[in-house]
PDB file of C-alpha atoms in Angstrom:
ATOM      1  CA  MET K  22     -37.917 -60.626  57.169  1.00 94.00           C
ATOM      2  CA  ILE K  23     -39.202 -62.606  54.183  1.00 96.00           C
ATOM      3  CA  LYS K  24     -36.533 -63.725  51.727  1.00 98.00           C
ATOM      4  CA  VAL K  25     -36.929 -65.337  48.328  1.00 98.00           C
ATOM      5  CA  MET K  26     -34.322 -67.063  46.150  1.00 98.00           C
ATOM      6  CA  TYR K  27     -34.612 -66.592  42.399  1.00 98.00           C
ATOM      7  CA  PRO K  28     -32.222 -69.173  40.945  1.00 97.00           C
ATOM      8  CA  GLY K  29     -31.017 -69.487  37.374  1.00 95.00           C
ATOM      9  CA  SER K  30     -28.004 -69.511  35.110  1.00 94.00           C
ATOM     10  CA  PHE K  31     -28.725 -65.948  33.870  1.00 96.00           C
ATOM     11  CA  ASP K  32     -26.407 -66.562  30.919  1.00 95.00           C
ATOM     12  CA  PRO K  33     -27.056 -63.825  30.009  1.00 96.00           C
ATOM     13  CA  LEU K  34     -29.472 -61.803  32.145  1.00 97.00           C
ATOM     14  CA  THR K  35     -32.515 -60.958  30.007  1.00 97.00           C
ATOM     15  CA  LEU K  36     -35.267 -58.381  30.258  1.00 97.00           C
ATOM     16  CA  GLY K  37     -37.561 -61.235  31.332  1.00 97.00           C
ATOM     17  CA  HIS K  38     -35.265 -62.055  34.270  1.00 98.00           C
ATOM     18  CA  GLU K  39     -35.154 -58.388  35.218  1.00 97.00           C
ATOM     19  CA  ASP K  40     -38.943 -58.194  35.169  1.00 97.00           C
ATOM     20  CA  ILE K  41     -39.228 -61.086  37.627  1.00 98.00           C
ATOM     21  CA  ILE K  42     -36.542 -59.612  39.918  1.00 98.00           C
ATOM     22  CA  LYS K  43     -38.143 -56.145  39.896  1.00 98.00           C
ATOM     23  CA  ARG K  44     -41.613 -57.482  40.652  1.00 98.00           C
ATOM     24  CA  ALA K  45     -40.290 -59.796  43.366  1.00 98.00           C
ATOM     25  CA  SER K  46     -38.414 -56.893  44.974  1.00 98.00           C
ATOM     26  CA  LYS K  47     -41.784 -55.237  45.611  1.00 98.00           C
ATOM     27  CA  MET K  48     -43.195 -58.368  47.245  1.00 98.00           C
ATOM     28  CA  PHE K  49     -40.342 -59.602  49.444  1.00 98.00           C
ATOM     29  CA  ASP K  50     -37.979 -57.974  51.921  1.00 98.00           C
ATOM     30  CA  VAL K  51     -34.943 -59.549  50.240  1.00 98.00           C
ATOM     31  CA  VAL K  52     -34.580 -61.062  46.775  1.00 98.00           C
ATOM     32  CA  ILE K  53     -31.551 -63.303  46.481  1.00 98.00           C
ATOM     33  CA  VAL K  54     -30.570 -64.001  42.895  1.00 98.00           C
ATOM     34  CA  GLY K  55     -28.741 -67.327  42.857  1.00 98.00           C
ATOM     35  CA  VAL K  56     -26.438 -67.651  39.860  1.00 97.00           C
ATOM     36  CA  LEU K  57     -26.045 -71.326  39.084  1.00 91.00           C
ATOM     37  CA  LYS K  58     -23.475 -73.060  36.948  1.00 82.00           C
ATOM     38  CA  ASN K  59     -25.167 -75.334  34.432  1.00 73.00           C
ATOM     39  CA  GLU K  60     -22.678 -77.988  33.357  1.00 76.00           C
ATOM     40  CA  THR K  61     -24.991 -79.173  30.582  1.00 75.00           C
ATOM     41  CA  LYS K  62     -24.943 -75.836  28.733  1.00 74.00           C
ATOM     42  CA  LYS K  63     -22.159 -73.926  27.003  1.00 78.00           C
ATOM     43  CA  SER K  64     -21.672 -70.715  28.985  1.00 86.00           C
ATOM     44  CA  LEU K  65     -21.455 -67.402  27.206  1.00 88.00           C
ATOM     45  CA  LEU K  66     -20.385 -65.471  30.325  1.00 92.00           C
ATOM     46  CA  THR K  67     -18.427 -66.468  33.403  1.00 92.00           C
ATOM     47  CA  ILE K  68     -20.177 -66.733  36.761  1.00 94.00           C
ATOM     48  CA  GLU K  69     -18.378 -63.554  37.843  1.00 95.00           C
ATOM     49  CA  GLU K  70     -19.530 -61.653  34.746  1.00 95.00           C
ATOM     50  CA  ARG K  71     -23.129 -62.786  35.246  1.00 96.00           C
ATOM     51  CA  MET K  72     -23.078 -61.793  38.920  1.00 97.00           C
ATOM     52  CA  GLU K  73     -21.619 -58.375  38.095  1.00 97.00           C
ATOM     53  CA  LEU K  74     -24.238 -57.706  35.404  1.00 97.00           C
ATOM     54  CA  ILE K  75     -27.069 -58.654  37.769  1.00 98.00           C
ATOM     55  CA  GLU K  76     -25.640 -56.441  40.516  1.00 98.00           C
ATOM     56  CA  VAL K  77     -25.328 -53.463  38.160  1.00 97.00           C
ATOM     57  CA  SER K  78     -28.785 -54.062  36.689  1.00 97.00           C
ATOM     58  CA  THR K  79     -30.526 -54.305  40.076  1.00 97.00           C
ATOM     59  CA  GLU K  80     -28.592 -51.887  42.293  1.00 96.00           C
ATOM     60  CA  HIS K  81     -31.416 -49.332  42.066  1.00 96.00           C
ATOM     61  CA  LEU K  82     -33.814 -51.792  43.730  1.00 97.00           C
ATOM     62  CA  GLY K  83     -31.986 -51.804  47.071  1.00 94.00           C
ATOM     63  CA  ASN K  84     -33.117 -55.218  48.336  1.00 98.00           C
ATOM     64  CA  VAL K  85     -31.479 -57.565  45.830  1.00 98.00           C
ATOM     65  CA  GLU K  86     -28.470 -59.717  46.681  1.00 98.00           C
ATOM     66  CA  VAL K  87     -26.529 -61.819  44.192  1.00 98.00           C
ATOM     67  CA  VAL K  88     -24.910 -65.088  45.238  1.00 98.00           C
ATOM     68  CA  THR K  89     -23.497 -68.243  43.753  1.00 96.00           C
ATOM     69  CA  PHE K  90     -23.027 -71.576  45.450  1.00 92.00           C
ATOM     70  CA  ASP K  91     -22.014 -75.111  44.602  1.00 88.00           C
ATOM     71  CA  GLU K  92     -24.430 -77.200  46.607  1.00 91.00           C
ATOM     72  CA  LEU K  93     -28.004 -78.278  46.007  1.00 93.00           C
ATOM     73  CA  LEU K  94     -30.371 -75.323  45.763  1.00 95.00           C
ATOM     74  CA  VAL K  95     -32.769 -76.890  48.271  1.00 96.00           C
ATOM     75  CA  ASP K  96     -29.949 -77.375  50.791  1.00 96.00           C
ATOM     76  CA  TYR K  97     -28.666 -73.824  50.333  1.00 96.00           C
ATOM     77  CA  VAL K  98     -32.135 -72.313  50.765  1.00 97.00           C
ATOM     78  CA  PHE K  99     -32.804 -74.371  53.880  1.00 96.00           C
ATOM     79  CA  GLU K 100     -29.384 -73.639  55.467  1.00 96.00           C
ATOM     80  CA  LYS K 101     -29.646 -69.887  54.809  1.00 96.00           C
ATOM     81  CA  LYS K 102     -33.234 -69.759  56.113  1.00 96.00           C
ATOM     82  CA  ILE K 103     -34.579 -68.390  52.841  1.00 97.00           C
ATOM     83  CA  ASN K 104     -38.372 -68.554  52.925  1.00 96.00           C
ATOM     84  CA  PHE K 105     -39.151 -69.347  49.293  1.00 97.00           C
ATOM     85  CA  ILE K 106     -37.737 -70.357  45.929  1.00 98.00           C
ATOM     86  CA  LEU K 107     -39.153 -68.248  43.092  1.00 98.00           C
ATOM     87  CA  LYS K 108     -39.416 -69.594  39.546  1.00 98.00           C
ATOM     88  CA  GLY K 109     -40.318 -67.420  36.579  1.00 97.00           C
ATOM     89  CA  LEU K 110     -42.619 -68.920  33.976  1.00 96.00           C
ATOM     90  CA  ARG K 111     -42.954 -67.976  30.310  1.00 95.00           C
ATOM     91  CA  ASN K 112     -45.237 -70.730  29.077  1.00 94.00           C
ATOM     92  CA  ASN K 113     -46.787 -74.151  29.743  1.00 94.00           C
ATOM     93  CA  LYS K 114     -43.506 -75.946  29.052  1.00 94.00           C
ATOM     94  CA  ASP K 115     -41.759 -73.906  31.759  1.00 94.00           C
ATOM     95  CA  PHE K 116     -44.602 -74.675  34.154  1.00 95.00           C
ATOM     96  CA  GLU K 117     -44.401 -78.419  33.540  1.00 96.00           C
ATOM     97  CA  GLU K 118     -40.611 -78.492  34.015  1.00 95.00           C
ATOM     98  CA  GLU K 119     -40.645 -76.258  37.090  1.00 96.00           C
ATOM     99  CA  LEU K 120     -43.553 -78.111  38.684  1.00 96.00           C
ATOM    100  CA  VAL K 121     -41.644 -81.403  38.502  1.00 96.00           C
ATOM    101  CA  MET K 122     -38.609 -79.734  40.099  1.00 95.00           C
ATOM    102  CA  ALA K 123     -40.749 -78.106  42.807  1.00 96.00           C
ATOM    103  CA  GLN K 124     -42.324 -81.455  43.629  1.00 97.00           C
ATOM    104  CA  GLY K 125     -38.893 -83.068  43.807  1.00 96.00           C
ATOM    105  CA  ILE K 126     -37.706 -80.315  46.138  1.00 95.00           C
ATOM    106  CA  LYS K 127     -40.766 -80.861  48.339  1.00 94.00           C
ATOM    107  CA  VAL K 128     -40.038 -84.602  48.580  1.00 96.00           C
ATOM    108  CA  TYR K 129     -36.390 -83.853  49.412  1.00 95.00           C
ATOM    109  CA  ASN K 130     -37.232 -81.232  52.058  1.00 94.00           C
ATOM    110  CA  LYS K 131     -40.832 -80.598  53.147  1.00 94.00           C
ATOM    111  CA  GLU K 132     -39.873 -77.221  54.652  1.00 92.00           C
ATOM    112  CA  VAL K 133     -38.901 -75.582  51.339  1.00 94.00           C
ATOM    113  CA  GLU K 134     -41.660 -73.918  49.317  1.00 96.00           C
ATOM    114  CA  THR K 135     -41.517 -72.980  45.634  1.00 97.00           C
ATOM    115  CA  LEU K 136     -43.533 -70.100  44.170  1.00 98.00           C
ATOM    116  CA  PHE K 137     -44.236 -69.459  40.495  1.00 98.00           C
ATOM    117  CA  MET K 138     -44.445 -66.042  38.833  1.00 98.00           C
ATOM    118  CA  PRO K 139     -45.491 -65.681  35.212  1.00 96.00           C
ATOM    119  CA  THR K 140     -43.521 -63.210  33.172  1.00 94.00           C
ATOM    120  CA  LYS K 141     -45.202 -60.271  31.502  1.00 95.00           C
ATOM    121  CA  PRO K 142     -46.797 -61.415  28.234  1.00 94.00           C
ATOM    122  CA  SER K 143     -44.728 -58.848  26.338  1.00 95.00           C
ATOM    123  CA  LEU K 144     -41.542 -60.604  27.524  1.00 95.00           C
ATOM    124  CA  SER K 145     -42.658 -64.222  27.287  1.00 94.00           C
ATOM    125  CA  TYR K 146     -40.739 -64.859  24.060  1.00 93.00           C
ATOM    126  CA  ILE K 147     -37.369 -64.003  25.619  1.00 95.00           C
ATOM    127  CA  SER K 148     -34.953 -66.668  26.821  1.00 94.00           C
ATOM    128  CA  SER K 149     -31.227 -66.801  27.450  1.00 93.00           C
ATOM    129  CA  SER K 150     -31.020 -69.571  24.847  1.00 91.00           C
ATOM    130  CA  ILE K 151     -32.524 -67.301  22.185  1.00 93.00           C
ATOM    131  CA  VAL K 152     -30.148 -64.493  23.152  1.00 94.00           C
ATOM    132  CA  LYS K 153     -27.151 -66.833  22.923  1.00 91.00           C
ATOM    133  CA  SER K 154     -28.296 -68.184  19.563  1.00 91.00           C
ATOM    134  CA  LEU K 155     -28.751 -64.675  18.179  1.00 92.00           C
ATOM    135  CA  PHE K 156     -25.385 -63.606  19.597  1.00 91.00           C
ATOM    136  CA  TYR K 157     -23.486 -66.577  18.150  1.00 87.00           C
ATOM    137  CA  ASN K 158     -25.157 -66.018  14.766  1.00 90.00           C
ATOM    138  CA  LYS K 159     -24.490 -62.269  14.799  1.00 88.00           C
ATOM    139  CA  GLY K 160     -28.136 -61.314  15.267  1.00 90.00           C
ATOM    140  CA  THR K 161     -29.530 -58.246  17.023  1.00 92.00           C
ATOM    141  CA  ILE K 162     -30.172 -58.731  20.758  1.00 93.00           C
ATOM    142  CA  ASP K 163     -30.984 -55.210  21.952  1.00 92.00           C
ATOM    143  CA  ASN K 164     -34.701 -56.065  22.379  1.00 94.00           C
ATOM    144  CA  TYR K 165     -33.813 -58.923  24.728  1.00 96.00           C
ATOM    145  CA  VAL K 166     -31.237 -57.510  27.171  1.00 96.00           C
ATOM    146  CA  ASN K 167     -30.435 -54.252  28.944  1.00 96.00           C
ATOM    147  CA  ILE K 168     -27.716 -51.854  27.788  1.00 96.00           C
ATOM    148  CA  ASP K 169     -25.074 -53.168  30.221  1.00 95.00           C
ATOM    149  CA  VAL K 170     -25.532 -56.755  29.050  1.00 95.00           C
ATOM    150  CA  LEU K 171     -25.543 -55.584  25.428  1.00 94.00           C
ATOM    151  CA  LYS K 172     -22.256 -53.701  25.903  1.00 93.00           C
ATOM    152  CA  LYS K 173     -20.662 -56.709  27.605  1.00 93.00           C
ATOM    153  CA  LEU K 174     -21.689 -59.054  24.805  1.00 92.00           C
ATOM    154  CA  GLU K 175     -20.647 -56.620  22.066  1.00 89.00           C
ATOM    155  CA  SER K 176     -17.280 -56.304  23.795  1.00 88.00           C
ATOM    156  CA  ARG K 177     -17.042 -60.089  23.891  1.00 81.00           C
ATOM    157  CA  ARG K 178     -17.821 -60.272  20.152  1.00 76.00           C
ATOM    158  CA  LYS K 179     -15.190 -57.626  19.370  1.00 71.00           C
ATOM    159  CA  ASN K 180     -12.569 -59.459  21.417  1.00 70.00           C
ATOM    160  CA  GLU K 181     -13.373 -62.719  19.626  1.00 65.00           C
ATOM    161  CA  LYS K 182     -12.967 -60.979  16.251  1.00 59.00           C
ATOM    162  CA  ASP K 183      -9.650 -59.471  17.375  1.00 47.00           C
ATOM    163  CA  ARG K 184      -8.381 -62.891  18.467  1.00 48.00           C
ATOM    164  CA  ALA K 185      -9.503 -64.441  15.174  1.00 45.00           C
ATOM    165  CA  VAL K 186      -7.642 -61.758  13.191  1.00 41.00           C
ATOM    166  CA  PHE K 187      -4.570 -62.194  15.368  1.00 36.00           C
ATOM    167  CA  LYS K 188      -4.608 -65.975  14.892  1.00 41.00           C
ATOM    168  CA  ASN K 189      -4.771 -65.583  11.111  1.00 38.00           C
ATOM    169  CA  ASN K 190      -1.724 -63.300  10.947  1.00 36.00           C
TER     170      ASN K 190
END
């Protein structure tokens, strides 16, 4: 059984992420989506919300698992006997950053392999950072995320408005 780990913050899950997961699900027996906490970024969604949205968005694929962990990715992959780490690439900048990380992983543990998958050109402009920026600035995000993510974020926006009104009264 060949397993691949697709790690990321997925804050929020985008159509680009979904494209990589769907394509990987056709290539590997098991795709494990590893939801990571990124302490350097302001989170829009909780880990639990991100995991739930990924599960809902990928349940039709049948071979996708969603996990989170609080140890080094390379250690987790090695301990769980996951065959590969998969990194999605949108552009040259992504490649340069991911290549450095893959090389660092290889130095840390020679047994762990990293694979790169370019996103579809039609989705290469999408990033979680752009979605968050649009969301925080009240922009339209329906071309960037699926309907479940959109509903979750719209609900979040409504709740924030309700709290703001309540605080002002």
